PDB file of N, CA and C in Angstrom:
ATOM      1  N   TYR I   1      88.203  93.127 107.467  1.00 90.00           N
ATOM      2  CA  TYR I   1      87.947  93.610 108.812  1.00 90.00           C
ATOM      3  C   TYR I   1      89.222  94.220 109.370  1.00 90.00           C
ATOM      4  N   THR I   2      89.031  95.304 110.074  1.00 93.00           N
ATOM      5  CA  THR I   2      90.134  95.930 110.815  1.00 93.00           C
ATOM      6  C   THR I   2      89.606  96.324 112.195  1.00 93.00           C
ATOM      7  N   PRO I   3      90.483  96.464 113.167  1.00 92.00           N
ATOM      8  CA  PRO I   3      90.028  96.935 114.482  1.00 92.00           C
ATOM      9  C   PRO I   3      89.327  98.301 114.405  1.00 92.00           C
ATOM     10  N   ALA I   4      89.770  99.154 113.500  1.00 94.00           N
ATOM     11  CA  ALA I   4      89.120 100.468 113.361  1.00 94.00           C
ATOM     12  C   ALA I   4      87.677 100.295 112.898  1.00 94.00           C
ATOM     13  N   LEU I   5      87.448  99.381 111.962  1.00 94.00           N
ATOM     14  CA  LEU I   5      86.078  99.117 111.512  1.00 94.00           C
ATOM     15  C   LEU I   5      85.261  98.518 112.656  1.00 94.00           C
ATOM     16  N   GLY I   6      85.879  97.643 113.438  1.00 93.00           N
ATOM     17  CA  GLY I   6      85.185  97.072 114.594  1.00 93.00           C
ATOM     18  C   GLY I   6      84.746  98.145 115.567  1.00 93.00           C
ATOM     19  N   GLU I   7      85.557  99.178 115.732  1.00 94.00           N
ATOM     20  CA  GLU I   7      85.194 100.297 116.616  1.00 94.00           C
ATOM     21  C   GLU I   7      84.010 101.068 116.056  1.00 94.00           C
ATOM     22  N   VAL I   8      83.983 101.270 114.749  1.00 95.00           N
ATOM     23  CA  VAL I   8      82.845 101.955 114.116  1.00 95.00           C
ATOM     24  C   VAL I   8      81.566 101.132 114.322  1.00 95.00           C
ATOM     25  N   VAL I   9      81.667  99.834 114.122  1.00 94.00           N
ATOM     26  CA  VAL I   9      80.507  98.948 114.313  1.00 94.00           C
ATOM     27  C   VAL I   9      80.033  99.019 115.759  1.00 94.00           C
ATOM     28  N   ARG I  10      80.966  99.000 116.711  1.00 94.00           N
ATOM     29  CA  ARG I  10      80.581  99.084 118.125  1.00 94.00           C
ATOM     30  C   ARG I  10      79.848 100.389 118.415  1.00 94.00           C
ATOM     31  N   ARG I  11      80.352 101.501 117.863  1.00 95.00           N
ATOM     32  CA  ARG I  11      79.688 102.796 118.080  1.00 95.00           C
ATOM     33  C   ARG I  11      78.296 102.816 117.454  1.00 95.00           C
ATOM     34  N   LEU I  12      78.154 102.234 116.280  1.00 94.00           N
ATOM     35  CA  LEU I  12      76.827 102.176 115.647  1.00 94.00           C
ATOM     36  C   LEU I  12      75.857 101.352 116.489  1.00 94.00           C
ATOM     37  N   LEU I  13      76.333 100.241 117.013  1.00 95.00           N
ATOM     38  CA  LEU I  13      75.461  99.414 117.849  1.00 95.00           C
ATOM     39  C   LEU I  13      75.132 100.110 119.164  1.00 95.00           C
ATOM     40  N   ASP I  14      76.081 100.843 119.728  1.00 94.00           N
ATOM     41  CA  ASP I  14      75.784 101.623 120.933  1.00 94.00           C
ATOM     42  C   ASP I  14      74.668 102.628 120.669  1.00 94.00           C
ATOM     43  N   ALA I  15      74.640 103.189 119.475  1.00 93.00           N
ATOM     44  CA  ALA I  15      73.576 104.134 119.113  1.00 93.00           C
ATOM     45  C   ALA I  15      72.259 103.409 118.838  1.00 93.00           C
ATOM     46  N   ALA I  16      72.334 102.145 118.432  1.00 94.00           N
ATOM     47  CA  ALA I  16      71.121 101.395 118.073  1.00 94.00           C
ATOM     48  C   ALA I  16      70.307 100.959 119.283  1.00 94.00           C
ATOM     49  N   TRP I  17      70.966 100.605 120.399  1.00 91.00           N
ATOM     50  CA  TRP I  17      70.225 100.053 121.549  1.00 91.00           C
ATOM     51  C   TRP I  17      69.118 100.989 122.025  1.00 91.00           C
ATOM     52  N   PRO I  18      69.373 102.283 122.232  1.00 89.00           N
ATOM     53  CA  PRO I  18      68.270 103.152 122.673  1.00 89.00           C
ATOM     54  C   PRO I  18      67.162 103.275 121.628  1.00 89.00           C
ATOM     55  N   LEU I  19      67.527 103.137 120.364  1.00 90.00           N
ATOM     56  CA  LEU I  19      66.500 103.227 119.318  1.00 90.00           C
ATOM     57  C   LEU I  19      65.581 102.011 119.340  1.00 90.00           C
ATOM     58  N   TYR I  20      66.128 100.845 119.650  1.00 89.00           N
ATOM     59  CA  TYR I  20      65.271  99.658 119.795  1.00 89.00           C
ATOM     60  C   TYR I  20      64.262  99.881 120.918  1.00 89.00           C
ATOM     61  N   GLU I  21      64.724 100.438 122.030  1.00 86.00           N
ATOM     62  CA  GLU I  21      63.821 100.707 123.160  1.00 86.00           C
ATOM     63  C   GLU I  21      62.771 101.749 122.775  1.00 86.00           C
ATOM     64  N   ARG I  22      63.208 102.790 122.111  1.00 86.00           N
ATOM     65  CA  ARG I  22      62.291 103.861 121.719  1.00 86.00           C
ATOM     66  C   ARG I  22      61.256 103.357 120.699  1.00 86.00           C
ATOM     67  N   ALA I  23      61.646 102.402 119.874  1.00 88.00           N
ATOM     68  CA  ALA I  23      60.738 101.866 118.855  1.00 88.00           C
ATOM     69  C   ALA I  23      59.516 101.200 119.469  1.00 88.00           C
ATOM     70  N   ALA I  24      59.662 100.661 120.670  1.00 87.00           N
ATOM     71  CA  ALA I  24      58.532  99.982 121.316  1.00 87.00           C
ATOM     72  C   ALA I  24      57.335 100.913 121.466  1.00 87.00           C
ATOM     73  N   ILE I  25      57.598 102.192 121.629  1.00 86.00           N
ATOM     74  CA  ILE I  25      56.512 103.163 121.772  1.00 86.00           C
ATOM     75  C   ILE I  25      55.711 103.250 120.482  1.00 86.00           C
ATOM     76  N   GLY I  26      56.403 103.302 119.365  1.00 86.00           N
ATOM     77  CA  GLY I  26      55.719 103.350 118.074  1.00 86.00           C
ATOM     78  C   GLY I  26      55.048 102.036 117.720  1.00 86.00           C
ATOM     79  N   ILE I  27      55.706 100.918 118.061  1.00 91.00           N
ATOM     80  CA  ILE I  27      55.124  99.605 117.765  1.00 91.00           C
ATOM     81  C   ILE I  27      53.795  99.445 118.481  1.00 91.00           C
ATOM     82  N   ALA I  28      53.673 100.007 119.677  1.00 89.00           N
ATOM     83  CA  ALA I  28      52.426  99.912 120.439  1.00 89.00           C
ATOM     84  C   ALA I  28      51.265 100.597 119.722  1.00 89.00           C
ATOM     85  N   GLU I  29      51.557 101.490 118.804  1.00 87.00           N
ATOM     86  CA  GLU I  29      50.513 102.190 118.054  1.00 87.00           C
ATOM     87  C   GLU I  29      50.087 101.438 116.802  1.00 87.00           C
ATOM     88  N   LEU I  30      50.785 100.380 116.456  1.00 90.00           N
ATOM     89  CA  LEU I  30      50.444  99.588 115.265  1.00 90.00           C
ATOM     90  C   LEU I  30      49.251  98.686 115.558  1.00 90.00           C
ATOM     91  N   PRO I  31      48.600  98.182 114.510  1.00 92.00           N
ATOM     92  CA  PRO I  31      47.516  97.213 114.736  1.00 92.00           C
ATOM     93  C   PRO I  31      48.030  96.015 115.534  1.00 92.00           C
ATOM     94  N   SER I  32      47.203  95.524 116.438  1.00 91.00           N
ATOM     95  CA  SER I  32      47.640  94.481 117.368  1.00 91.00           C
ATOM     96  C   SER I  32      48.128  93.220 116.674  1.00 91.00           C
ATOM     97  N   GLY I  33      47.594  92.909 115.519  1.00 93.00           N
ATOM     98  CA  GLY I  33      47.988  91.685 114.826  1.00 93.00           C
ATOM     99  C   GLY I  33      49.416  91.679 114.319  1.00 93.00           C
ATOM    100  N   CYS I  34      49.986  92.853 114.076  1.00 94.00           N
ATOM    101  CA  CYS I  34      51.350  92.882 113.551  1.00 94.00           C
ATOM    102  C   CYS I  34      52.394  93.168 114.630  1.00 94.00           C
ATOM    103  N   ARG I  35      51.974  93.545 115.816  1.00 94.00           N
ATOM    104  CA  ARG I  35      52.935  93.900 116.868  1.00 94.00           C
ATOM    105  C   ARG I  35      53.893  92.769 117.238  1.00 94.00           C
ATOM    106  N   PRO I  36      53.409  91.521 117.432  1.00 96.00           N
ATOM    107  CA  PRO I  36      54.366  90.464 117.805  1.00 96.00           C
ATOM    108  C   PRO I  36      55.474  90.287 116.765  1.00 96.00           C
ATOM    109  N   GLY I  37      55.127  90.317 115.493  1.00 96.00           N
ATOM    110  CA  GLY I  37      56.126  90.135 114.443  1.00 96.00           C
ATOM    111  C   GLY I  37      57.136  91.265 114.403  1.00 96.00           C
ATOM    112  N   ILE I  38      56.678  92.491 114.601  1.00 96.00           N
ATOM    113  CA  ILE I  38      57.582  93.637 114.587  1.00 96.00           C
ATOM    114  C   ILE I  38      58.493  93.596 115.816  1.00 96.00           C
ATOM    115  N   HIS I  39      57.929  93.265 116.977  1.00 96.00           N
ATOM    116  CA  HIS I  39      58.761  93.120 118.181  1.00 96.00           C
ATOM    117  C   HIS I  39      59.784  91.993 117.982  1.00 96.00           C
ATOM    118  N   MET I  40      59.360  90.913 117.359  1.00 97.00           N
ATOM    119  CA  MET I  40      60.275  89.787 117.129  1.00 97.00           C
ATOM    120  C   MET I  40      61.401  90.211 116.199  1.00 97.00           C
ATOM    121  N   ALA I  41      61.073  90.918 115.133  1.00 97.00           N
ATOM    122  CA  ALA I  41      62.114  91.377 114.208  1.00 97.00           C
ATOM    123  C   ALA I  41      63.124  92.261 114.927  1.00 97.00           C
ATOM    124  N   ALA I  42      62.645  93.168 115.764  1.00 96.00           N
ATOM    125  CA  ALA I  42      63.556  94.042 116.506  1.00 96.00           C
ATOM    126  C   ALA I  42      64.458  93.227 117.415  1.00 96.00           C
ATOM    127  N   ARG I  43      63.906  92.221 118.068  1.00 96.00           N
ATOM    128  CA  ARG I  43      64.710  91.394 118.966  1.00 96.00           C
ATOM    129  C   ARG I  43      65.754  90.583 118.207  1.00 96.00           C
ATOM    130  N   VAL I  44      65.380  90.053 117.062  1.00 97.00           N
ATOM    131  CA  VAL I  44      66.336  89.275 116.270  1.00 97.00           C
ATOM    132  C   VAL I  44      67.459  90.182 115.765  1.00 97.00           C
ATOM    133  N   TYR I  45      67.118  91.359 115.256  1.00 96.00           N
ATOM    134  CA  TYR I  45      68.165  92.272 114.790  1.00 96.00           C
ATOM    135  C   TYR I  45      69.061  92.721 115.935  1.00 96.00           C
ATOM    136  N   ALA I  46      68.497  92.965 117.096  1.00 96.00           N
ATOM    137  CA  ALA I  46      69.317  93.321 118.255  1.00 96.00           C
ATOM    138  C   ALA I  46      70.240  92.164 118.622  1.00 96.00           C
ATOM    139  N   GLU I  47      69.737  90.959 118.533  1.00 96.00           N
ATOM    140  CA  GLU I  47      70.553  89.782 118.848  1.00 96.00           C
ATOM    141  C   GLU I  47      71.682  89.619 117.829  1.00 96.00           C
ATOM    142  N   ILE I  48      71.411  89.934 116.567  1.00 97.00           N
ATOM    143  CA  ILE I  48      72.481  89.924 115.562  1.00 97.00           C
ATOM    144  C   ILE I  48      73.565  90.923 115.970  1.00 97.00           C
ATOM    145  N   GLY I  49      73.155  92.089 116.427  1.00 96.00           N
ATOM    146  CA  GLY I  49      74.119  93.079 116.887  1.00 96.00           C
ATOM    147  C   GLY I  49      74.948  92.569 118.047  1.00 96.00           C
ATOM    148  N   ARG I  50      74.309  91.883 118.997  1.00 95.00           N
ATOM    149  CA  ARG I  50      75.051  91.322 120.126  1.00 95.00           C
ATOM    150  C   ARG I  50      76.061  90.271 119.646  1.00 95.00           C
ATOM    151  N   GLU I  51      75.663  89.482 118.667  1.00 95.00           N
ATOM    152  CA  GLU I  51      76.569  88.470 118.119  1.00 95.00           C
ATOM    153  C   GLU I  51      77.759  89.139 117.437  1.00 95.00           C
ATOM    154  N   VAL I  52      77.519  90.210 116.709  1.00 95.00           N
ATOM    155  CA  VAL I  52      78.619  90.950 116.080  1.00 95.00           C
ATOM    156  C   VAL I  52      79.555  91.479 117.161  1.00 95.00           C
ATOM    157  N   LEU I  53      79.012  91.992 118.251  1.00 94.00           N
ATOM    158  CA  LEU I  53      79.862  92.477 119.348  1.00 94.00           C
ATOM    159  C   LEU I  53      80.671  91.344 119.972  1.00 94.00           C
ATOM    160  N   ARG I  54      80.056  90.170 120.126  1.00 93.00           N
ATOM    161  CA  ARG I  54      80.787  89.023 120.671  1.00 93.00           C
ATOM    162  C   ARG I  54      81.978  88.662 119.781  1.00 93.00           C
ATOM    163  N   ARG I  55      81.871  88.987 118.500  1.00 92.00           N
ATOM    164  CA  ARG I  55      82.954  88.726 117.541  1.00 92.00           C
ATOM    165  C   ARG I  55      83.906  89.908 117.432  1.00 92.00           C
ATOM    166  N   GLY I  56      83.847  90.802 118.391  1.00 91.00           N
ATOM    167  CA  GLY I  56      84.741  91.945 118.388  1.00 91.00           C
ATOM    168  C   GLY I  56      84.370  93.011 117.379  1.00 91.00           C
ATOM    169  N   GLY I  57      83.112  93.028 116.963  1.00 93.00           N
ATOM    170  CA  GLY I  57      82.671  94.022 115.983  1.00 93.00           C
ATOM    171  C   GLY I  57      82.945  93.598 114.548  1.00 93.00           C
ATOM    172  N   ASP I  58      83.350  92.346 114.361  1.00 94.00           N
ATOM    173  CA  ASP I  58      83.666  91.855 113.013  1.00 94.00           C
ATOM    174  C   ASP I  58      82.394  91.394 112.315  1.00 94.00           C
ATOM    175  N   SER I  59      81.910  92.246 111.438  1.00 89.00           N
ATOM    176  CA  SER I  59      80.724  91.900 110.646  1.00 89.00           C
ATOM    177  C   SER I  59      81.117  91.638 109.198  1.00 89.00           C
ATOM    178  N   VAL I  60      82.407  91.475 108.941  1.00 92.00           N
ATOM    179  CA  VAL I  60      82.918  91.320 107.580  1.00 92.00           C
ATOM    180  C   VAL I  60      83.373  89.890 107.307  1.00 92.00           C
ATOM    181  N   SER I  61      84.151  89.306 108.215  1.00 93.00           N
ATOM    182  CA  SER I  61      84.764  88.001 107.975  1.00 93.00           C
ATOM    183  C   SER I  61      83.759  86.865 107.898  1.00 93.00           C
ATOM    184  N   SER I  62      82.672  87.003 108.621  1.00 91.00           N
ATOM    185  CA  SER I  62      81.629  85.971 108.589  1.00 91.00           C
ATOM    186  C   SER I  62      80.295  86.615 108.946  1.00 91.00           C
ATOM    187  N   ARG I  63      79.266  85.907 108.620  1.00 93.00           N
ATOM    188  CA  ARG I  63      77.914  86.405 108.861  1.00 93.00           C
ATOM    189  C   ARG I  63      77.485  86.087 110.287  1.00 93.00           C
ATOM    190  N   ALA I  64      76.939  87.071 110.966  1.00 93.00           N
ATOM    191  CA  ALA I  64      76.388  86.847 112.308  1.00 93.00           C
ATOM    192  C   ALA I  64      75.000  86.243 112.140  1.00 93.00           C
ATOM    193  N   VAL I  65      74.774  85.137 112.805  1.00 93.00           N
ATOM    194  CA  VAL I  65      73.522  84.396 112.648  1.00 93.00           C
ATOM    195  C   VAL I  65      72.878  84.184 114.012  1.00 93.00           C
ATOM    196  N   VAL I  66      71.568  84.286 114.051  1.00 95.00           N
ATOM    197  CA  VAL I  66      70.798  83.946 115.241  1.00 95.00           C
ATOM    198  C   VAL I  66      70.101  82.626 114.935  1.00 95.00           C
ATOM    199  N   GLY I  67      70.498  81.604 115.637  1.00 96.00           N
ATOM    200  CA  GLY I  67      69.948  80.272 115.378  1.00 96.00           C
ATOM    201  C   GLY I  67      68.515  80.132 115.879  1.00 96.00           C
ATOM    202  N   MET I  68      67.872  79.088 115.399  1.00 97.00           N
ATOM    203  CA  MET I  68      66.478  78.841 115.760  1.00 97.00           C
ATOM    204  C   MET I  68      66.265  78.697 117.267  1.00 97.00           C
ATOM    205  N   PRO I  69      67.143  78.001 118.009  1.00 97.00           N
ATOM    206  CA  PRO I  69      66.910  77.931 119.457  1.00 97.00           C
ATOM    207  C   PRO I  69      66.864  79.312 120.109  1.00 97.00           C
ATOM    208  N   ARG I  70      67.760  80.205 119.691  1.00 97.00           N
ATOM    209  CA  ARG I  70      67.764  81.556 120.280  1.00 97.00           C
ATOM    210  C   ARG I  70      66.523  82.314 119.839  1.00 97.00           C
ATOM    211  N   LYS I  71      66.113  82.169 118.584  1.00 97.00           N
ATOM    212  CA  LYS I  71      64.891  82.834 118.110  1.00 97.00           C
ATOM    213  C   LYS I  71      63.690  82.364 118.921  1.00 97.00           C
ATOM    214  N   LEU I  72      63.615  81.074 119.168  1.00 97.00           N
ATOM    215  CA  LEU I  72      62.495  80.550 119.962  1.00 97.00           C
ATOM    216  C   LEU I  72      62.531  81.095 121.387  1.00 97.00           C
ATOM    217  N   ALA I  73      63.730  81.327 121.917  1.00 97.00           N
ATOM    218  CA  ALA I  73      63.841  81.906 123.255  1.00 97.00           C
ATOM    219  C   ALA I  73      63.395  83.368 123.267  1.00 97.00           C
ATOM    220  N   LEU I  74      63.553  84.065 122.151  1.00 97.00           N
ATOM    221  CA  LEU I  74      63.148  85.470 122.061  1.00 97.00           C
ATOM    222  C   LEU I  74      61.640  85.640 121.856  1.00 97.00           C
ATOM    223  N   LEU I  75      60.991  84.625 121.319  1.00 97.00           N
ATOM    224  CA  LEU I  75      59.581  84.725 120.934  1.00 97.00           C
ATOM    225  C   LEU I  75      58.635  85.085 122.080  1.00 97.00           C
ATOM    226  N   PRO I  76      58.729  84.448 123.254  1.00 96.00           N
ATOM    227  CA  PRO I  76      57.795  84.840 124.325  1.00 96.00           C
ATOM    228  C   PRO I  76      57.902  86.320 124.703  1.00 96.00           C
ATOM    229  N   GLY I  77      59.106  86.848 124.753  1.00 95.00           N
ATOM    230  CA  GLY I  77      59.277  88.261 125.077  1.00 95.00           C
ATOM    231  C   GLY I  77      58.650  89.170 124.045  1.00 95.00           C
ATOM    232  N   ALA I  78      58.754  88.781 122.773  1.00 96.00           N
ATOM    233  CA  ALA I  78      58.141  89.576 121.709  1.00 96.00           C
ATOM    234  C   ALA I  78      56.620  89.565 121.842  1.00 96.00           C
ATOM    235  N   CYS I  79      56.066  88.404 122.156  1.00 96.00           N
ATOM    236  CA  CYS I  79      54.612  88.311 122.316  1.00 96.00           C
ATOM    237  C   CYS I  79      54.136  89.109 123.529  1.00 96.00           C
ATOM    238  N   LEU I  80      54.865  89.034 124.619  1.00 95.00           N
ATOM    239  CA  LEU I  80      54.495  89.809 125.812  1.00 95.00           C
ATOM    240  C   LEU I  80      54.616  91.307 125.558  1.00 95.00           C
ATOM    241  N   ALA I  81      55.667  91.709 124.851  1.00 93.00           N
ATOM    242  CA  ALA I  81      55.844  93.127 124.547  1.00 93.00           C
ATOM    243  C   ALA I  81      54.681  93.647 123.706  1.00 93.00           C
ATOM    244  N   ALA I  82      54.130  92.797 122.860  1.00 94.00           N
ATOM    245  CA  ALA I  82      53.006  93.205 122.018  1.00 94.00           C
ATOM    246  C   ALA I  82      51.749  93.483 122.834  1.00 94.00           C
ATOM    247  N   LEU I  83      51.663  92.904 124.019  1.00 93.00           N
ATOM    248  CA  LEU I  83      50.494  93.097 124.879  1.00 93.00           C
ATOM    249  C   LEU I  83      50.649  94.294 125.814  1.00 93.00           C
ATOM    250  N   ARG I  84      51.883  94.697 126.067  1.00 89.00           N
ATOM    251  CA  ARG I  84      52.161  95.787 127.003  1.00 89.00           C
ATOM    252  C   ARG I  84      52.035  97.139 126.329  1.00 89.00           C
ATOM    253  N   SER I  85      51.708  98.121 127.124  1.00 84.00           N
ATOM    254  CA  SER I  85      51.720  99.509 126.670  1.00 84.00           C
ATOM    255  C   SER I  85      52.922 100.185 127.299  1.00 84.00           C
ATOM    256  N   PRO I  86      53.886 100.600 126.477  1.00 79.00           N
ATOM    257  CA  PRO I  86      55.039 101.280 127.065  1.00 79.00           C
ATOM    258  C   PRO I  86      54.631 102.633 127.625  1.00 79.00           C
ATOM    259  N   PRO I  87      55.407 103.143 128.558  1.00 78.00           N
ATOM    260  CA  PRO I  87      55.075 104.471 129.101  1.00 78.00           C
ATOM    261  C   PRO I  87      55.159 105.512 127.984  1.00 78.00           C
ATOM    262  N   PRO I  88      54.353 106.560 128.078  1.00 79.00           N
ATOM    263  CA  PRO I  88      54.399 107.589 127.049  1.00 79.00           C
ATOM    264  C   PRO I  88      55.770 108.252 127.009  1.00 79.00           C
ATOM    265  N   ASP I  89      56.131 108.712 125.854  1.00 77.00           N
ATOM    266  CA  ASP I  89      57.424 109.371 125.669  1.00 77.00           C
ATOM    267  C   ASP I  89      57.170 110.723 125.029  1.00 77.00           C
ATOM    268  N   ALA I  90      57.551 111.762 125.714  1.00 77.00           N
ATOM    269  CA  ALA I  90      57.332 113.114 125.195  1.00 77.00           C
ATOM    270  C   ALA I  90      58.536 113.611 124.405  1.00 77.00           C
ATOM    271  N   SER I  91      59.493 112.717 124.144  1.00 80.00           N
ATOM    272  CA  SER I  91      60.668 113.130 123.388  1.00 80.00           C
ATOM    273  C   SER I  91      60.259 113.565 121.985  1.00 80.00           C
ATOM    274  N   PRO I  92      60.892 114.610 121.495  1.00 80.00           N
ATOM    275  CA  PRO I  92      60.593 115.012 120.113  1.00 80.00           C
ATOM    276  C   PRO I  92      61.144 113.974 119.143  1.00 80.00           C
ATOM    277  N   PRO I  93      60.635 113.952 117.944  1.00 77.00           N
ATOM    278  CA  PRO I  93      61.185 113.023 116.946  1.00 77.00           C
ATOM    279  C   PRO I  93      62.665 113.312 116.719  1.00 77.00           C
ATOM    280  N   LEU I  94      63.400 112.286 116.356  1.00 84.00           N
ATOM    281  CA  LEU I  94      64.803 112.470 116.022  1.00 84.00           C
ATOM    282  C   LEU I  94      64.912 113.352 114.780  1.00 84.00           C
ATOM    283  N   ALA I  95      65.974 114.115 114.721  1.00 82.00           N
ATOM    284  CA  ALA I  95      66.183 114.984 113.552  1.00 82.00           C
ATOM    285  C   ALA I  95      66.196 114.169 112.271  1.00 82.00           C
ATOM    286  N   GLU I  96      66.742 112.950 112.352  1.00 80.00           N
ATOM    287  CA  GLU I  96      66.828 112.094 111.157  1.00 80.00           C
ATOM    288  C   GLU I  96      65.463 111.667 110.631  1.00 80.00           C
ATOM    289  N   THR I  97      64.437 111.709 111.481  1.00 82.00           N
ATOM    290  CA  THR I  97      63.104 111.288 111.041  1.00 82.00           C
ATOM    291  C   THR I  97      62.090 112.435 111.056  1.00 82.00           C
ATOM    292  N   ARG I  98      62.551 113.603 111.362  1.00 84.00           N
ATOM    293  CA  ARG I  98      61.645 114.757 111.440  1.00 84.00           C
ATOM    294  C   ARG I  98      60.879 114.958 110.139  1.00 84.00           C
ATOM    295  N   PHE I  99      61.531 114.705 109.008  1.00 84.00           N
ATOM    296  CA  PHE I  99      60.861 114.905 107.722  1.00 84.00           C
ATOM    297  C   PHE I  99      59.642 113.987 107.586  1.00 84.00           C
ATOM    298  N   LEU I 100      59.684 112.796 108.176  1.00 82.00           N
ATOM    299  CA  LEU I 100      58.525 111.896 108.113  1.00 82.00           C
ATOM    300  C   LEU I 100      57.359 112.452 108.918  1.00 82.00           C
ATOM    301  N   VAL I 101      57.674 112.953 110.104  1.00 79.00           N
ATOM    302  CA  VAL I 101      56.637 113.543 110.946  1.00 79.00           C
ATOM    303  C   VAL I 101      56.031 114.753 110.238  1.00 79.00           C
ATOM    304  N   ASP I 102      56.885 115.585 109.672  1.00 83.00           N
ATOM    305  CA  ASP I 102      56.389 116.758 108.946  1.00 83.00           C
ATOM    306  C   ASP I 102      55.527 116.352 107.753  1.00 83.00           C
ATOM    307  N   ALA I 103      55.937 115.315 107.038  1.00 83.00           N
ATOM    308  CA  ALA I 103      55.174 114.872 105.871  1.00 83.00           C
ATOM    309  C   ALA I 103      53.790 114.371 106.277  1.00 83.00           C
ATOM    310  N   VAL I 104      53.720 113.596 107.366  1.00 81.00           N
ATOM    311  CA  VAL I 104      52.432 113.088 107.833  1.00 81.00           C
ATOM    312  C   VAL I 104      51.565 114.218 108.321  1.00 81.00           C
ATOM    313  N   THR I 105      52.152 115.154 109.042  1.00 81.00           N
ATOM    314  CA  THR I 105      51.393 116.309 109.549  1.00 81.00           C
ATOM    315  C   THR I 105      50.843 117.114 108.397  1.00 81.00           C
ATOM    316  N   HIS I 106      51.659 117.336 107.382  1.00 75.00           N
ATOM    317  CA  HIS I 106      51.227 118.080 106.201  1.00 75.00           C
ATOM    318  C   HIS I 106      50.131 117.314 105.461  1.00 75.00           C
ATOM    319  N   PHE I 107      50.284 116.011 105.314  1.00 70.00           N
ATOM    320  CA  PHE I 107      49.283 115.188 104.627  1.00 70.00           C
ATOM    321  C   PHE I 107      47.962 115.220 105.376  1.00 70.00           C
ATOM    322  N   ASP I 108      48.012 115.037 106.705  1.00 63.00           N
ATOM    323  CA  ASP I 108      46.772 115.063 107.519  1.00 63.00           C
ATOM    324  C   ASP I 108      46.088 116.424 107.440  1.00 63.00           C
ATOM    325  N   ALA I 109      46.858 117.480 107.406  1.00 61.00           N
ATOM    326  CA  ALA I 109      46.288 118.824 107.357  1.00 61.00           C
ATOM    327  C   ALA I 109      45.568 119.076 106.032  1.00 61.00           C
ATOM    328  N   GLY I 110      46.051 118.429 104.973  1.00 56.00           N
ATOM    329  CA  GLY I 110      45.448 118.632 103.664  1.00 56.00           C
ATOM    330  C   GLY I 110      44.238 117.753 103.410  1.00 56.00           C
ATOM    331  N   ALA I 111      43.981 116.802 104.279  1.00 51.00           N
ATOM    332  CA  ALA I 111      42.872 115.859 104.051  1.00 51.00           C
ATOM    333  C   ALA I 111      41.524 116.466 104.351  1.00 51.00           C
TER     334      ALA I 111
END
């Protein structure tokens, strides 16, 4: 670990937070039975990121862990999020995922 690496980790996590929020829109389109688990996974991974930040961005010297008490505290929010419909988002797909959208569009057009 170096402070420079910690800065890179912090920047990556800064980029991740809006993506977690944006993901809720897509999760709402999934079958209802899998939404709580997907929301829970997103919350746990976000919490791992927060733990890494609490350690100064050090994700090398030790493993960031989310303990069972914290996971249990996150569970009600994940279940509630699965029931909510997020507001529509007219944002275009990210450039990094545009190829997936194009592939699905092409596949649907050929069906």
